Amino acid sequence: MLAEGLRNDFPIFRHLVRGRPLVYLDSAASAQKPQVVLDTLHRFYSEGYSNIHRGVYLLSEEATRIYEGTREKVRRLLGARETREIVFLRGTTEGLNLLAWTLGRQRVGAGDEILLTHMEHHSNIVPWQLLCEQVGAKLVVAPIDDTGALDLAAWTALLSPRTKLVAAGHVSNALGTVNPIKTMVQRAHALGIPVVVDGAQAVPHLPIDVKDLDCDFYVFSGHKLYGPTGIGILYGKAELLEQLPPYQGGGDMIRSVSFARSTFAPPPHRFEAGTPDIAGAIGLGAAIYYVESIGFEAIVAHEQALLAYATECLAALPGLQLIGTAPEKVGVLSFVMDGVHPHDIGTLLDAEGICVRAGHHCAQPVMERFGVPATTRASFGLYNTQADVDALVAGLLKIRELFPQ
């Protein structure tokens, strides 16, 4: 399998956890980092660190060159037309908040509607909710079916002249469902409605082409793509970013400042006030290089094979129910076990060196939809193997013995 050859690229797997080999099944929360990312961060801080954009000395010029080089790598990763469509931010959450405060305030007013889906995580709910409370608009939520797939017909029927924005996750973090984003964009655009895509859970698992999707905005976080924390991306069509006002004020986002008034730089720098996470961006560039060197064709094939194997294994366990069985999924398995709280499952698996997530996964409406307070979630990265799945199954069977039905 693909992962067998890649595992050595991740130094964390050389270490034991609770005296056992690490089985890391929480990549939907945050992915582990390959050596090339760690080396890039170490080299930058130890040999090339400087602030960017304003220094007239070699270190600053080199740091600026590498930082802006990452912008080009992100452009290529997303299939964007030009680098001015790529904005560096702290992560997906900041990108969605930026759009709520800028795009939202431009387009949404009293009585208007913002259309979401029932599978969104909190970062793609709360910023829009705050906007609605402030301007007198309301959220409209499209239903999902019992497999966790979007009811596309119902979603389409909810589009109306009152809909001023559509925001949807490309992939559900709690269920793994892949949404039909291209179709959703086509239907929204037919009514002149802009579409914001939360790609936090899609970018590590799927090839993305924002030109093909034709979405207006796309956001993701670097740490889920094997890069550092604290760095994320907002993609926006150039003509739309040009129309947005600044989100934060400060250095590096201005054209001129006086006490009378300020004028602002064009995108992307208009949205990058202050000293950015320079090392984070450079580390993200290394992560993109790493992922592209493997290739998404191989990543998708590996993760889909692992998902099929894990789904079959877990579905056969007594008293276990999978939550989220949509036909189109990435490597996320949420489940509940009769008579065992997900937090107990997480704690008992941890004793075996197995890392899973337990809780509502910052997606409480999804839990409510399925009538459960929480689930246990195993999520895969490109370094996971069938042996990881086997360890999970063995751990769950031990728990079943402790909590007989």
Coordinates of C-alpha atoms in Angstrom, one line a residue:
M1 CA 0.0 0.0 0.0
L2 CA 1.0 3.6 -0.5
A3 CA 1.3 4.3 3.2
E4 CA 3.9 1.6 3.8
G5 CA 6.5 3.5 1.9
L6 CA 5.5 6.9 3.3
R7 CA 5.3 6.2 7.0
N8 CA 9.1 6.7 7.4
D9 CA 8.6 10.3 6.2
F10 CA 6.8 11.1 9.4
P11 CA 9.1 11.0 12.4
I12 CA 6.3 10.8 15.0
F13 CA 5.7 7.2 14.0
R14 CA 9.2 6.3 15.3
H15 CA 8.0 7.0 18.8
L16 CA 5.9 4.9 21.1
V17 CA 2.8 6.1 22.7
R18 CA 1.9 4.5 26.0
G19 CA 4.6 2.0 25.2
R20 CA 2.9 1.0 21.9
P21 CA 3.4 1.9 18.3
L22 CA 1.4 5.0 17.5
V23 CA -1.9 4.4 15.6
Y24 CA -3.0 7.9 14.6
L25 CA -6.6 8.1 13.4
D26 CA -7.3 11.7 14.0
S27 CA -6.2 13.4 10.8
A28 CA -9.5 15.1 10.3
A29 CA -8.6 17.2 13.4
S30 CA -5.0 17.8 12.4
A31 CA -2.5 15.8 10.3
Q32 CA 1.0 14.7 11.3
K33 CA 3.9 16.5 9.7
P34 CA 6.5 14.9 7.3
Q35 CA 10.2 15.5 7.8
V36 CA 10.4 17.8 4.9
V37 CA 8.0 20.3 6.6
L38 CA 9.9 20.0 9.9
D39 CA 13.2 20.5 8.1
T40 CA 11.9 23.5 6.2
L41 CA 10.7 25.2 9.4
H42 CA 14.0 24.5 11.2
R43 CA 16.1 25.7 8.3
F44 CA 14.1 28.9 8.0
Y45 CA 14.2 29.8 11.7
S46 CA 17.9 28.7 12.1
E47 CA 19.4 30.0 8.8
G48 CA 17.1 32.3 7.0
Y49 CA 14.6 34.0 9.4
S50 CA 13.6 37.6 8.7
N51 CA 10.5 39.6 8.3
I52 CA 9.2 40.1 4.7
H53 CA 8.2 42.6 2.1
R54 CA 10.0 45.7 3.6
G55 CA 13.6 44.6 4.3
V56 CA 16.3 45.7 1.8
Y57 CA 18.8 43.1 3.0
L58 CA 19.4 39.6 1.7
L59 CA 17.6 37.7 4.5
S60 CA 14.5 39.7 4.0
E61 CA 14.6 39.4 0.3
E62 CA 15.1 35.6 0.5
A63 CA 12.3 35.2 3.0
T64 CA 10.0 37.3 0.8
R65 CA 10.9 35.2 -2.2
I66 CA 10.1 31.9 -0.5
Y67 CA 6.9 33.3 1.2
E68 CA 5.6 34.6 -2.1
G69 CA 6.7 31.3 -3.8
T70 CA 4.3 29.5 -1.5
R71 CA 1.5 31.7 -2.8
E72 CA 2.3 30.3 -6.3
K73 CA 2.3 26.7 -4.9
V74 CA -1.2 27.3 -3.4
R75 CA -2.4 28.8 -6.7
R76 CA -1.2 25.7 -8.5
L77 CA -2.7 23.3 -5.8
L78 CA -6.2 25.0 -6.2
G79 CA -6.0 25.6 -9.9
A80 CA -6.5 29.3 -9.4
R81 CA -5.9 31.7 -12.2
E82 CA -3.4 34.0 -10.5
T83 CA -1.6 34.5 -7.2
R84 CA -3.6 37.6 -6.3
E85 CA -6.5 35.3 -5.7
I86 CA -4.6 33.6 -2.9
V87 CA -4.8 35.2 0.6
F88 CA -2.8 34.0 3.6
L89 CA -4.8 33.8 6.8
R90 CA -4.7 31.8 10.1
G91 CA -7.0 29.1 8.8
T92 CA -10.4 28.1 7.6
T93 CA -12.2 29.8 10.5
E94 CA -10.6 33.1 9.8
G95 CA -11.4 32.8 6.1
L96 CA -15.0 32.3 6.8
N97 CA -15.1 35.1 9.4
L98 CA -13.5 37.4 6.9
L99 CA -16.1 36.6 4.3
A100 CA -18.9 37.1 6.8
W101 CA -17.6 40.5 7.8
T102 CA -16.9 41.7 4.2
L103 CA -18.8 39.8 1.6
G104 CA -21.7 39.2 4.0
R105 CA -22.1 42.8 4.9
Q106 CA -22.0 43.8 1.3
R107 CA -24.7 41.5 0.1
V108 CA -26.9 40.4 3.0
G109 CA -29.5 42.6 4.7
A110 CA -32.7 42.5 6.6
G111 CA -35.0 39.7 5.5
D112 CA -32.3 38.0 3.3
E113 CA -31.3 34.4 3.6
I114 CA -28.0 32.5 3.7
L115 CA -28.3 28.9 2.7
L116 CA -26.2 26.2 4.5
T117 CA -26.4 22.4 4.8
H118 CA -27.2 20.4 7.9
M119 CA -23.7 18.8 7.9
E120 CA -21.7 22.0 8.4
H121 CA -19.2 22.3 11.3
H122 CA -19.4 25.3 13.6
S123 CA -16.9 27.4 11.7
N124 CA -19.3 27.4 8.7
I125 CA -22.3 28.2 10.9
V126 CA -21.4 30.7 13.6
P127 CA -19.9 33.5 11.5
W128 CA -23.0 33.5 9.3
Q129 CA -25.2 33.3 12.4
L130 CA -23.5 36.4 13.9
L131 CA -24.0 38.2 10.6
C132 CA -27.7 37.3 10.5
E133 CA -28.2 38.6 14.0
Q134 CA -26.5 41.9 13.2
V135 CA -28.3 42.6 9.9
G136 CA -31.7 40.9 10.4
A137 CA -31.1 38.1 8.0
K138 CA -31.7 34.4 8.6
L139 CA -30.0 31.1 8.1
V140 CA -31.7 28.5 6.0
V141 CA -30.5 24.9 6.4
A142 CA -30.9 22.2 3.7
P143 CA -31.5 18.7 5.0
I144 CA -29.3 15.6 4.8
D145 CA -30.6 12.0 4.5
D146 CA -30.1 9.1 6.8
T147 CA -26.8 8.2 5.1
G148 CA -25.5 11.7 5.7
A149 CA -25.7 12.8 2.0
L150 CA -27.1 16.2 1.1
D151 CA -30.7 16.1 -0.2
L152 CA -29.8 18.0 -3.3
A153 CA -33.4 18.4 -4.5
A154 CA -34.4 20.0 -1.2
W155 CA -31.3 22.2 -1.2
T156 CA -32.1 23.4 -4.7
A157 CA -35.7 24.1 -3.7
L158 CA -34.5 26.4 -0.9
L159 CA -32.7 28.7 -3.3
S160 CA -34.9 31.8 -3.8
P161 CA -34.7 35.5 -4.6
R162 CA -34.1 36.0 -0.8
T163 CA -30.9 33.8 -0.9
K164 CA -28.0 36.2 -1.0
L165 CA -25.2 33.7 -0.2
V166 CA -24.6 30.0 -0.2
A167 CA -21.9 28.5 2.1
A168 CA -21.2 24.7 2.1
G169 CA -18.6 22.3 3.2
H170 CA -16.9 20.4 0.4
V171 CA -16.5 17.5 2.8
S172 CA -18.2 16.9 6.1
N173 CA -15.7 16.7 9.0
A174 CA -18.1 14.5 11.1
L175 CA -19.4 12.2 8.4
G176 CA -16.9 12.3 5.5
T177 CA -19.6 13.1 3.0
V178 CA -18.4 14.7 -0.2
N179 CA -20.9 17.3 -1.4
P180 CA -21.7 17.8 -5.1
I181 CA -20.1 21.3 -5.1
K182 CA -19.9 21.8 -8.8
T183 CA -23.6 21.2 -9.3
M184 CA -24.5 23.4 -6.3
V185 CA -22.4 26.2 -7.7
Q186 CA -24.1 25.9 -11.1
R187 CA -27.5 26.0 -9.5
A188 CA -26.7 29.0 -7.3
H189 CA -25.0 30.9 -10.0
A190 CA -28.1 30.5 -12.2
L191 CA -29.8 32.8 -9.7
G192 CA -26.8 35.1 -9.3
I193 CA -25.9 33.8 -5.9
P194 CA -22.2 33.6 -4.8
V195 CA -20.9 30.4 -3.3
V196 CA -18.4 30.0 -0.4
V197 CA -16.9 26.6 -0.1
D198 CA -15.3 25.3 3.2
G199 CA -12.6 23.0 1.9
A200 CA -10.9 22.3 5.2
Q201 CA -11.6 18.5 5.0
A202 CA -11.4 18.2 1.2
V203 CA -8.0 19.6 0.3
P204 CA -6.0 16.8 2.0
H205 CA -8.0 14.1 0.2
L206 CA -9.2 15.3 -3.2
P207 CA -7.7 17.2 -6.2
I208 CA -9.2 20.6 -6.2
D209 CA -9.7 22.8 -9.3
V210 CA -11.5 26.0 -8.3
K211 CA -11.8 27.0 -12.0
D212 CA -13.7 23.8 -12.7
L213 CA -15.8 24.1 -9.6
D214 CA -16.4 27.8 -10.5
C215 CA -16.9 28.5 -6.8
D216 CA -16.4 32.2 -5.8
F217 CA -14.5 31.5 -2.6
Y218 CA -12.7 28.5 -1.2
V219 CA -11.0 28.2 2.2
F220 CA -8.8 25.6 3.9
S221 CA -6.2 25.2 6.7
G222 CA -2.6 24.2 6.4
H223 CA -2.4 21.9 9.4
K224 CA -4.9 19.4 7.9
L225 CA -2.7 19.3 4.7
Y226 CA 0.4 18.1 6.7
G227 CA 1.6 21.7 7.1
P228 CA 2.0 23.8 10.2
T229 CA -0.8 25.2 12.4
G230 CA -1.7 28.9 12.2
I231 CA -1.7 29.2 8.5
G232 CA -4.6 28.9 6.1
I233 CA -5.8 30.1 2.7
L234 CA -8.7 32.1 1.3
Y235 CA -9.1 31.8 -2.4
G236 CA -11.4 34.3 -4.1
K237 CA -12.1 35.2 -7.7
A238 CA -10.0 38.3 -8.4
E239 CA -12.9 40.4 -9.5
L240 CA -14.8 39.6 -6.2
L241 CA -11.8 40.1 -3.9
E242 CA -11.3 43.5 -5.6
Q243 CA -14.8 44.5 -4.4
L244 CA -14.3 43.5 -0.8
P245 CA -13.3 46.1 1.9
P246 CA -10.4 45.4 4.3
Y247 CA -11.1 42.9 7.1
Q248 CA -8.4 44.1 9.5
G249 CA -6.3 47.3 9.5
G250 CA -2.6 47.6 10.0
G251 CA 0.8 47.4 8.3
D252 CA 1.3 45.9 4.9
M253 CA -2.3 46.2 3.8
I254 CA -2.2 49.9 3.0
R255 CA -1.2 52.0 0.0
S256 CA -1.0 55.2 2.0
V257 CA -1.8 56.4 5.5
S258 CA -2.4 59.9 6.9
F259 CA -4.4 61.0 10.0
A260 CA -7.0 62.2 7.5
R261 CA -7.5 58.9 5.7
S262 CA -5.9 55.8 4.4
T263 CA -6.0 54.0 1.1
F264 CA -5.5 50.3 0.8
A265 CA -3.4 47.8 -1.2
P266 CA -5.1 45.6 -3.8
P267 CA -5.7 41.9 -3.0
P268 CA -4.3 39.8 -1.6
H269 CA -2.3 42.1 0.6
R270 CA -5.4 44.2 1.5
F271 CA -6.4 41.2 3.7
E272 CA -3.0 40.4 5.2
A273 CA -2.6 43.1 7.9
G274 CA 0.5 42.9 10.1
T275 CA 3.3 40.5 10.1
P276 CA 1.9 37.2 8.9
D277 CA 2.8 33.7 9.9
I278 CA 5.9 33.7 7.6
A279 CA 7.3 30.3 8.8
G280 CA 3.8 28.8 8.6
A281 CA 3.4 29.8 5.0
I282 CA 6.8 28.6 4.1
G283 CA 6.1 25.3 5.9
L284 CA 2.8 25.0 4.0
G285 CA 4.7 25.4 0.8
A286 CA 6.8 22.4 1.8
A287 CA 3.7 20.4 2.6
I288 CA 2.2 21.2 -0.8
Y289 CA 5.5 20.1 -2.4
Y290 CA 5.3 16.8 -0.4
V291 CA 1.7 16.0 -1.3
E292 CA 2.2 16.9 -5.0
S293 CA 5.3 14.7 -5.1
I294 CA 3.0 11.7 -4.1
G295 CA 0.1 12.8 -6.4
F296 CA -3.6 12.9 -5.7
E297 CA -4.3 10.0 -7.9
A298 CA -2.3 7.8 -5.6
I299 CA -3.6 9.4 -2.4
V300 CA -7.3 9.0 -3.5
A301 CA -6.8 5.4 -4.5
H302 CA -5.0 4.6 -1.2
E303 CA -7.5 6.3 1.1
Q304 CA -10.5 4.9 -0.7
A305 CA -9.2 1.4 -0.4
L306 CA -8.5 2.0 3.3
L307 CA -12.0 3.5 3.8
A308 CA -13.6 0.4 2.1
Y309 CA -11.6 -2.0 4.2
A310 CA -12.3 -0.1 7.5
T311 CA -16.0 0.3 6.7
E312 CA -16.4 -3.4 6.2
C313 CA -14.5 -4.3 9.3
L314 CA -16.3 -1.8 11.6
A315 CA -19.7 -2.6 10.2
A316 CA -19.2 -6.3 11.2
L317 CA -18.5 -5.4 14.9
P318 CA -21.4 -6.3 17.2
G319 CA -23.4 -3.3 18.5
L320 CA -21.5 -0.8 16.4
Q321 CA -23.4 1.7 14.2
L322 CA -21.7 3.8 11.6
I323 CA -23.0 7.4 11.4
G324 CA -22.5 8.7 7.9
T325 CA -22.6 6.1 5.0
A326 CA -23.0 8.4 2.0
P327 CA -22.0 7.0 -1.3
E328 CA -19.4 9.7 -1.8
K329 CA -17.0 9.9 1.1
V330 CA -13.4 10.4 2.2
G331 CA -11.7 8.5 4.9
V332 CA -13.8 9.5 7.9
L333 CA -15.7 6.9 10.0
S334 CA -17.9 8.1 12.8
F335 CA -19.6 5.5 14.9
V336 CA -21.4 4.7 18.1
M337 CA -21.3 1.5 20.2
D338 CA -24.3 0.3 22.2
G339 CA -23.8 0.9 25.9
V340 CA -20.4 2.7 25.6
H341 CA -20.0 6.4 25.6
P342 CA -17.7 7.7 22.9
H343 CA -15.4 9.4 25.4
D344 CA -14.9 6.1 27.1
I345 CA -14.1 4.5 23.8
G346 CA -11.6 7.3 23.1
T347 CA -9.9 6.9 26.5
L348 CA -9.7 3.1 26.3
L349 CA -8.3 3.2 22.8
D350 CA -5.7 5.7 23.9
A351 CA -4.4 3.1 26.4
E352 CA -3.6 1.0 23.3
G353 CA -1.8 3.8 21.6
I354 CA -4.7 4.5 19.3
C355 CA -5.7 8.2 18.7
V356 CA -9.3 8.8 17.7
R357 CA -11.6 11.8 18.3
A358 CA -14.6 11.5 20.5
G359 CA -17.3 14.2 20.9
H360 CA -19.5 16.3 18.6
H361 CA -16.5 17.2 16.3
C362 CA -17.6 20.9 16.3
A363 CA -20.7 19.8 14.4
Q364 CA -23.4 19.7 17.0
P365 CA -26.3 20.0 14.5
V366 CA -25.0 16.9 12.7
M367 CA -25.1 15.0 16.0
E368 CA -28.6 16.3 16.6
R369 CA -29.7 15.2 13.1
F370 CA -28.7 11.6 14.0
G371 CA -30.0 11.7 17.5
V372 CA -26.7 11.1 19.2
P373 CA -24.8 13.4 21.7
A374 CA -21.5 12.4 20.2
T375 CA -19.6 9.8 18.1
T376 CA -16.2 8.3 18.0
R377 CA -14.4 9.3 14.8
A378 CA -11.5 7.5 13.1
S379 CA -10.1 9.6 10.2
F380 CA -7.3 8.6 7.9
G381 CA -4.3 10.3 6.3
L382 CA -2.0 9.1 3.6
Y383 CA 0.2 7.4 6.3
N384 CA -2.5 5.1 7.6
T385 CA -2.4 1.4 6.8
Q386 CA -4.7 -1.7 7.1
A387 CA -2.6 -2.5 10.2
D388 CA -4.0 0.7 11.8
V389 CA -7.5 -0.4 11.0
D390 CA -6.8 -3.9 12.4
A391 CA -5.5 -2.3 15.6
L392 CA -8.7 -0.2 15.9
V393 CA -10.8 -3.2 15.4
A394 CA -8.9 -5.2 18.0
G395 CA -9.2 -2.3 20.4
L396 CA -13.0 -2.1 19.9
L397 CA -13.4 -5.8 20.5
K398 CA -11.6 -5.4 23.8
I399 CA -14.0 -2.6 24.7
R400 CA -16.9 -4.8 23.7
E401 CA -15.7 -7.4 26.2
L402 CA -15.5 -4.8 28.9
F403 CA -19.0 -3.6 28.1
P404 CA -21.0 -6.7 27.0
Q405 CA -24.3 -6.0 25.3

